[in-house]
Amino acid sequence: SHCCRLPDNVTFEEGALIEPLSVGIHACQRAGVTLGSKVFVSGSGPIGLVNVIVAKMMGAAAVVVTDLSASRLQKAKEVGADFTIQVKNETPQEVASKVESVLGGMPEITVECTGVQTCIQAGIYATRSGGTLVLVGLGPEMVTVPIVNAAVREVDIRGIFRYCNTWPVAIALLASKRINVKPLVTHRFPLEKALEAFETTKRGEGVKVMLKCDPTDQSP
């Protein structure tokens, strides 16, 4: 009952990405992304990227992504982000102001994927009054946040932990080709080069690094 069969038209490589995709589906469902939503995704790692993909699939009109890395922001553009902001030394309030500027208004929904204290703060400041901030990234147990700012503006703060009953949905979306996760894979290695694959990941060079166990199939 806990096994999900992959349809014949879903590759093993796509199957390996069902787990992060499920996180994105759960986050966007909890956030209430719908047709016309303006969405701010904080963090352009694998989880941030799947949230971009899912938010656009669910009808978001505009998605902006922030990150420190220019290369990861470029990947965000490739998977559907409408705007990107490279964060340097800005305060959380300054980041929120930039988000509002590029979107032409404050986002109804913020999906925070880093777990970093300043990013959570920026998420609260950026979200429109009455909007929703979903905490996906897990950082330290205790963080300082502008809770009064969220309270007086009625910003809902929701947490998620991984996913909940979203694997069948993820598989169905992949099988129907409504979602394309293949751009997340930036490096592929045969099994005998596993050490090189792990070192590539450790250096932070890839988004998703794939080990291909079948020596006769090194294609995407």
mmCIF file of N, CA and C in Angstrom, residues 63-142:
data_model
loop_
_atom_site.group_PDB
_atom_site.id
_atom_site.type_symbol
_atom_site.label_atom_id
_atom_site.label_comp_id
_atom_site.label_asym_id
_atom_site.label_seq_id
_atom_site.Cartn_x
_atom_site.Cartn_y
_atom_site.Cartn_z
ATOM 1 N N VAL A 63 5.716 34.828 -10.716
ATOM 2 C CA VAL A 63 6.543 34.222 -9.670
ATOM 3 C C VAL A 63 7.896 34.915 -9.660
ATOM 4 N N VAL A 64 8.306 35.392 -8.487
ATOM 5 C CA VAL A 64 9.629 35.984 -8.322
ATOM 6 C C VAL A 64 10.426 35.105 -7.369
ATOM 7 N N VAL A 65 11.714 34.935 -7.674
ATOM 8 C CA VAL A 65 12.592 34.077 -6.876
ATOM 9 C C VAL A 65 13.798 34.882 -6.417
ATOM 10 N N THR A 66 14.196 34.705 -5.160
ATOM 11 C CA THR A 66 15.410 35.334 -4.648
ATOM 12 C C THR A 66 16.428 34.266 -4.274
ATOM 13 N N ASP A 67 17.700 34.611 -4.429
ATOM 14 C CA ASP A 67 18.777 33.704 -4.042
ATOM 15 C C ASP A 67 20.085 34.491 -4.058
ATOM 16 N N LEU A 68 21.114 33.908 -3.436
ATOM 17 C CA LEU A 68 22.448 34.495 -3.482
ATOM 18 C C LEU A 68 23.164 34.172 -4.782
ATOM 19 N N SER A 69 22.833 33.034 -5.379
ATOM 20 C CA SER A 69 23.570 32.493 -6.524
ATOM 21 C C SER A 69 22.960 32.910 -7.853
ATOM 22 N N ALA A 70 23.764 33.541 -8.692
ATOM 23 C CA ALA A 70 23.299 33.946 -10.023
ATOM 24 C C ALA A 70 22.984 32.731 -10.885
ATOM 25 N N SER A 71 23.790 31.668 -10.761
ATOM 26 C CA SER A 71 23.570 30.484 -11.594
ATOM 27 C C SER A 71 22.265 29.784 -11.218
ATOM 28 N N ARG A 72 21.950 29.754 -9.941
ATOM 29 C CA ARG A 72 20.691 29.129 -9.522
ATOM 30 C C ARG A 72 19.491 29.985 -9.928
ATOM 31 N N LEU A 73 19.670 31.286 -9.927
ATOM 32 C CA LEU A 73 18.589 32.154 -10.394
ATOM 33 C C LEU A 73 18.364 31.984 -11.892
ATOM 34 N N GLN A 74 19.436 31.738 -12.631
ATOM 35 C CA GLN A 74 19.287 31.461 -14.059
ATOM 36 C C GLN A 74 18.489 30.177 -14.264
ATOM 37 N N LYS A 75 18.747 29.186 -13.428
ATOM 38 C CA LYS A 75 17.975 27.941 -13.505
ATOM 39 C C LYS A 75 16.505 28.201 -13.172
ATOM 40 N N ALA A 76 16.251 29.101 -12.232
ATOM 41 C CA ALA A 76 14.869 29.452 -11.894
ATOM 42 C C ALA A 76 14.149 30.046 -13.096
ATOM 43 N N LYS A 77 14.853 30.873 -13.855
ATOM 44 C CA LYS A 77 14.260 31.440 -15.074
ATOM 45 C C LYS A 77 13.949 30.334 -16.073
ATOM 46 N N GLU A 78 14.848 29.355 -16.163
ATOM 47 C CA GLU A 78 14.664 28.254 -17.109
ATOM 48 C C GLU A 78 13.420 27.429 -16.794
ATOM 49 N N VAL A 79 13.087 27.302 -15.513
ATOM 50 C CA VAL A 79 11.941 26.458 -15.151
ATOM 51 C C VAL A 79 10.647 27.253 -15.003
ATOM 52 N N GLY A 80 10.694 28.565 -15.284
ATOM 53 C CA GLY A 80 9.432 29.299 -15.330
ATOM 54 C C GLY A 80 9.300 30.541 -14.494
ATOM 55 N N ALA A 81 10.315 30.897 -13.697
ATOM 56 C CA ALA A 81 10.212 32.117 -12.894
ATOM 57 C C ALA A 81 10.088 33.333 -13.807
ATOM 58 N N ASP A 82 9.208 34.242 -13.443
ATOM 59 C CA ASP A 82 9.020 35.454 -14.237
ATOM 60 C C ASP A 82 10.057 36.511 -13.896
ATOM 61 N N PHE A 83 10.488 36.539 -12.634
ATOM 62 C CA PHE A 83 11.467 37.524 -12.177
ATOM 63 C C PHE A 83 12.432 36.851 -11.208
ATOM 64 N N THR A 84 13.664 37.344 -11.173
ATOM 65 C CA THR A 84 14.640 36.869 -10.195
ATOM 66 C C THR A 84 15.327 38.065 -9.562
ATOM 67 N N ILE A 85 15.721 37.900 -8.310
ATOM 68 C CA ILE A 85 16.435 38.943 -7.574
ATOM 69 C C ILE A 85 17.632 38.299 -6.895
ATOM 70 N N GLN A 86 18.824 38.765 -7.232
ATOM 71 C CA GLN A 86 20.022 38.263 -6.556
ATOM 72 C C GLN A 86 20.236 39.079 -5.285
ATOM 73 N N VAL A 87 20.167 38.411 -4.156
ATOM 74 C CA VAL A 87 20.302 39.076 -2.862
ATOM 75 C C VAL A 87 21.776 39.164 -2.494
ATOM 76 N N LYS A 88 22.173 40.329 -2.025
ATOM 77 C CA LYS A 88 23.569 40.521 -1.608
ATOM 78 C C LYS A 88 23.606 40.903 -0.132
ATOM 79 N N ASN A 89 23.598 42.193 0.151
ATOM 80 C CA ASN A 89 23.672 42.632 1.545
ATOM 81 C C ASN A 89 22.424 43.387 1.986
ATOM 82 N N GLU A 90 21.315 43.186 1.269
ATOM 83 C CA GLU A 90 20.103 43.920 1.588
ATOM 84 C C GLU A 90 19.499 43.473 2.924
ATOM 85 N N THR A 91 18.811 44.394 3.572
ATOM 86 C CA THR A 91 18.047 44.039 4.765
ATOM 87 C C THR A 91 16.785 43.290 4.337
ATOM 88 N N PRO A 92 16.143 42.575 5.254
ATOM 89 C CA PRO A 92 14.885 41.910 4.899
ATOM 90 C C PRO A 92 13.841 42.875 4.340
ATOM 91 N N GLN A 93 13.772 44.078 4.903
ATOM 92 C CA GLN A 93 12.809 45.065 4.399
ATOM 93 C C GLN A 93 13.151 45.491 2.983
ATOM 94 N N GLU A 94 14.444 45.611 2.687
ATOM 95 C CA GLU A 94 14.859 45.991 1.335
ATOM 96 C C GLU A 94 14.541 44.883 0.333
ATOM 97 N N VAL A 95 14.735 43.637 0.735
ATOM 98 C CA VAL A 95 14.370 42.513 -0.138
ATOM 99 C C VAL A 95 12.871 42.541 -0.416
ATOM 100 N N ALA A 96 12.080 42.759 0.628
ATOM 101 C CA ALA A 96 10.623 42.821 0.466
ATOM 102 C C ALA A 96 10.228 43.932 -0.494
ATOM 103 N N SER A 97 10.901 45.063 -0.400
ATOM 104 C CA SER A 97 10.603 46.189 -1.290
ATOM 105 C C SER A 97 10.918 45.846 -2.738
ATOM 106 N N LYS A 98 12.024 45.134 -2.962
ATOM 107 C CA LYS A 98 12.385 44.729 -4.321
ATOM 108 C C LYS A 98 11.372 43.733 -4.882
ATOM 109 N N VAL A 99 10.914 42.831 -4.045
ATOM 110 C CA VAL A 99 9.901 41.859 -4.476
ATOM 111 C C VAL A 99 8.637 42.585 -4.910
ATOM 112 N N GLU A 100 8.199 43.534 -4.102
ATOM 113 C CA GLU A 100 6.999 44.303 -4.437
ATOM 114 C C GLU A 100 7.189 45.077 -5.732
ATOM 115 N N SER A 101 8.388 45.621 -5.926
ATOM 116 C CA SER A 101 8.656 46.430 -7.117
ATOM 117 C C SER A 101 8.559 45.608 -8.397
ATOM 118 N N VAL A 102 9.192 44.425 -8.409
ATOM 119 C CA VAL A 102 9.193 43.639 -9.650
ATOM 120 C C VAL A 102 7.828 43.022 -9.937
ATOM 121 N N LEU A 103 7.062 42.720 -8.885
ATOM 122 C CA LEU A 103 5.744 42.117 -9.080
ATOM 123 C C LEU A 103 4.668 43.155 -9.362
ATOM 124 N N GLY A 104 4.983 44.421 -9.077
ATOM 125 C CA GLY A 104 3.969 45.455 -9.232
ATOM 126 C C GLY A 104 2.947 45.426 -8.113
ATOM 127 N N GLY A 105 3.321 44.860 -7.001
ATOM 128 C CA GLY A 105 2.449 44.740 -5.833
ATOM 129 C C GLY A 105 2.962 43.634 -4.940
ATOM 130 N N MET A 106 2.515 43.624 -3.699
ATOM 131 C CA MET A 106 2.972 42.595 -2.763
ATOM 132 C C MET A 106 2.363 41.240 -3.119
ATOM 133 N N PRO A 107 3.123 40.168 -3.013
ATOM 134 C CA PRO A 107 2.587 38.840 -3.342
ATOM 135 C C PRO A 107 1.568 38.368 -2.313
ATOM 136 N N GLU A 108 0.544 37.659 -2.798
ATOM 137 C CA GLU A 108 -0.414 37.040 -1.878
ATOM 138 C C GLU A 108 0.215 35.864 -1.150
ATOM 139 N N ILE A 109 1.223 35.259 -1.787
ATOM 140 C CA ILE A 109 1.800 34.015 -1.266
ATOM 141 C C ILE A 109 3.318 34.088 -1.286
ATOM 142 N N THR A 110 3.923 33.696 -0.170
ATOM 143 C CA THR A 110 5.378 33.545 -0.102
ATOM 144 C C THR A 110 5.695 32.115 0.316
ATOM 145 N N VAL A 111 6.611 31.492 -0.418
ATOM 146 C CA VAL A 111 7.063 30.139 -0.090
ATOM 147 C C VAL A 111 8.534 30.240 0.294
ATOM 148 N N GLU A 112 8.826 30.064 1.584
ATOM 149 C CA GLU A 112 10.173 30.248 2.104
ATOM 150 C C GLU A 112 10.880 28.900 2.143
ATOM 151 N N CYS A 113 11.940 28.762 1.331
ATOM 152 C CA CYS A 113 12.583 27.453 1.144
ATOM 153 C C CYS A 113 13.994 27.372 1.707
ATOM 154 N N THR A 114 14.442 28.372 2.462
ATOM 155 C CA THR A 114 15.824 28.367 2.942
ATOM 156 C C THR A 114 15.956 28.010 4.416
ATOM 157 N N GLY A 115 15.006 28.430 5.231
ATOM 158 C CA GLY A 115 15.121 28.246 6.670
ATOM 159 C C GLY A 115 16.011 29.269 7.336
ATOM 160 N N VAL A 116 16.534 30.221 6.568
ATOM 161 C CA VAL A 116 17.431 31.255 7.099
ATOM 162 C C VAL A 116 16.600 32.357 7.765
ATOM 163 N N GLN A 117 17.038 32.799 8.927
ATOM 164 C CA GLN A 117 16.259 33.767 9.706
ATOM 165 C C GLN A 117 15.927 35.027 8.920
ATOM 166 N N THR A 118 16.923 35.619 8.263
ATOM 167 C CA THR A 118 16.665 36.860 7.526
ATOM 168 C C THR A 118 15.706 36.640 6.359
ATOM 169 N N CYS A 119 15.730 35.440 5.794
ATOM 170 C CA CYS A 119 14.816 35.138 4.683
ATOM 171 C C CYS A 119 13.383 34.978 5.181
ATOM 172 N N ILE A 120 13.224 34.383 6.358
ATOM 173 C CA ILE A 120 11.887 34.293 6.952
ATOM 174 C C ILE A 120 11.366 35.689 7.258
ATOM 175 N N GLN A 121 12.239 36.542 7.777
ATOM 176 C CA GLN A 121 11.852 37.925 8.051
ATOM 177 C C GLN A 121 11.409 38.625 6.773
ATOM 178 N N ALA A 122 12.197 38.460 5.706
ATOM 179 C CA ALA A 122 11.843 39.070 4.420
ATOM 180 C C ALA A 122 10.509 38.535 3.919
ATOM 181 N N GLY A 123 10.268 37.244 4.144
ATOM 182 C CA GLY A 123 9.011 36.646 3.719
ATOM 183 C C GLY A 123 7.810 37.280 4.397
ATOM 184 N N ILE A 124 7.937 37.567 5.685
ATOM 185 C CA ILE A 124 6.839 38.219 6.409
ATOM 186 C C ILE A 124 6.620 39.633 5.885
ATOM 187 N N TYR A 125 7.706 40.395 5.771
ATOM 188 C CA TYR A 125 7.586 41.775 5.295
ATOM 189 C C TYR A 125 7.029 41.842 3.872
ATOM 190 N N ALA A 126 7.368 40.850 3.050
ATOM 191 C CA ALA A 126 6.993 40.901 1.632
ATOM 192 C C ALA A 126 5.539 40.531 1.390
ATOM 193 N N THR A 127 4.998 39.638 2.215
ATOM 194 C CA THR A 127 3.667 39.089 1.944
ATOM 195 C C THR A 127 2.572 40.125 2.160
ATOM 196 N N ARG A 128 1.649 40.171 1.246
ATOM 197 C CA ARG A 128 0.535 41.109 1.309
ATOM 198 C C ARG A 128 -0.314 40.875 2.558
ATOM 199 N N SER A 129 -0.893 41.939 3.087
ATOM 200 C CA SER A 129 -1.805 41.801 4.225
ATOM 201 C C SER A 129 -2.923 40.825 3.868
ATOM 202 N N GLY A 130 -3.159 39.874 4.766
ATOM 203 C CA GLY A 130 -4.147 38.838 4.505
ATOM 204 C C GLY A 130 -3.621 37.682 3.681
ATOM 205 N N GLY A 131 -2.343 37.743 3.321
ATOM 206 C CA GLY A 131 -1.732 36.696 2.508
ATOM 207 C C GLY A 131 -1.197 35.549 3.347
ATOM 208 N N THR A 132 -0.437 34.680 2.694
ATOM 209 C CA THR A 132 0.036 33.453 3.341
ATOM 210 C C THR A 132 1.530 33.258 3.124
ATOM 211 N N LEU A 133 2.236 32.977 4.205
ATOM 212 C CA LEU A 133 3.649 32.598 4.168
ATOM 213 C C LEU A 133 3.757 31.137 4.571
ATOM 214 N N VAL A 134 4.329 30.323 3.686
ATOM 215 C CA VAL A 134 4.530 28.906 3.982
ATOM 216 C C VAL A 134 6.009 28.659 4.250
ATOM 217 N N LEU A 135 6.300 28.048 5.384
ATOM 218 C CA LEU A 135 7.681 27.748 5.769
ATOM 219 C C LEU A 135 8.018 26.325 5.344
ATOM 220 N N VAL A 136 8.877 26.220 4.341
ATOM 221 C CA VAL A 136 9.297 24.919 3.817
ATOM 222 C C VAL A 136 10.693 24.572 4.313
ATOM 223 N N GLY A 137 11.611 25.531 4.230
ATOM 224 C CA GLY A 137 12.980 25.305 4.668
ATOM 225 C C GLY A 137 13.065 25.177 6.181
ATOM 226 N N LEU A 138 13.899 24.258 6.648
ATOM 227 C CA LEU A 138 14.083 24.042 8.080
ATOM 228 C C LEU A 138 15.451 24.547 8.501
ATOM 229 N N GLY A 139 15.459 25.544 9.381
ATOM 230 C CA GLY A 139 16.700 26.101 9.893
ATOM 231 C C GLY A 139 16.840 25.801 11.371
ATOM 232 N N PRO A 140 17.382 26.753 12.140
ATOM 233 C CA PRO A 140 17.518 26.539 13.579
ATOM 234 C C PRO A 140 16.157 26.450 14.269
ATOM 235 N N GLU A 141 16.147 25.822 15.438
ATOM 236 C CA GLU A 141 14.886 25.634 16.155
ATOM 237 C C GLU A 141 14.268 26.964 16.576
ATOM 238 N N MET A 142 15.105 27.925 16.954
ATOM 239 C CA MET A 142 14.618 29.223 17.410
ATOM 240 C C MET A 142 15.094 30.313 16.454
#
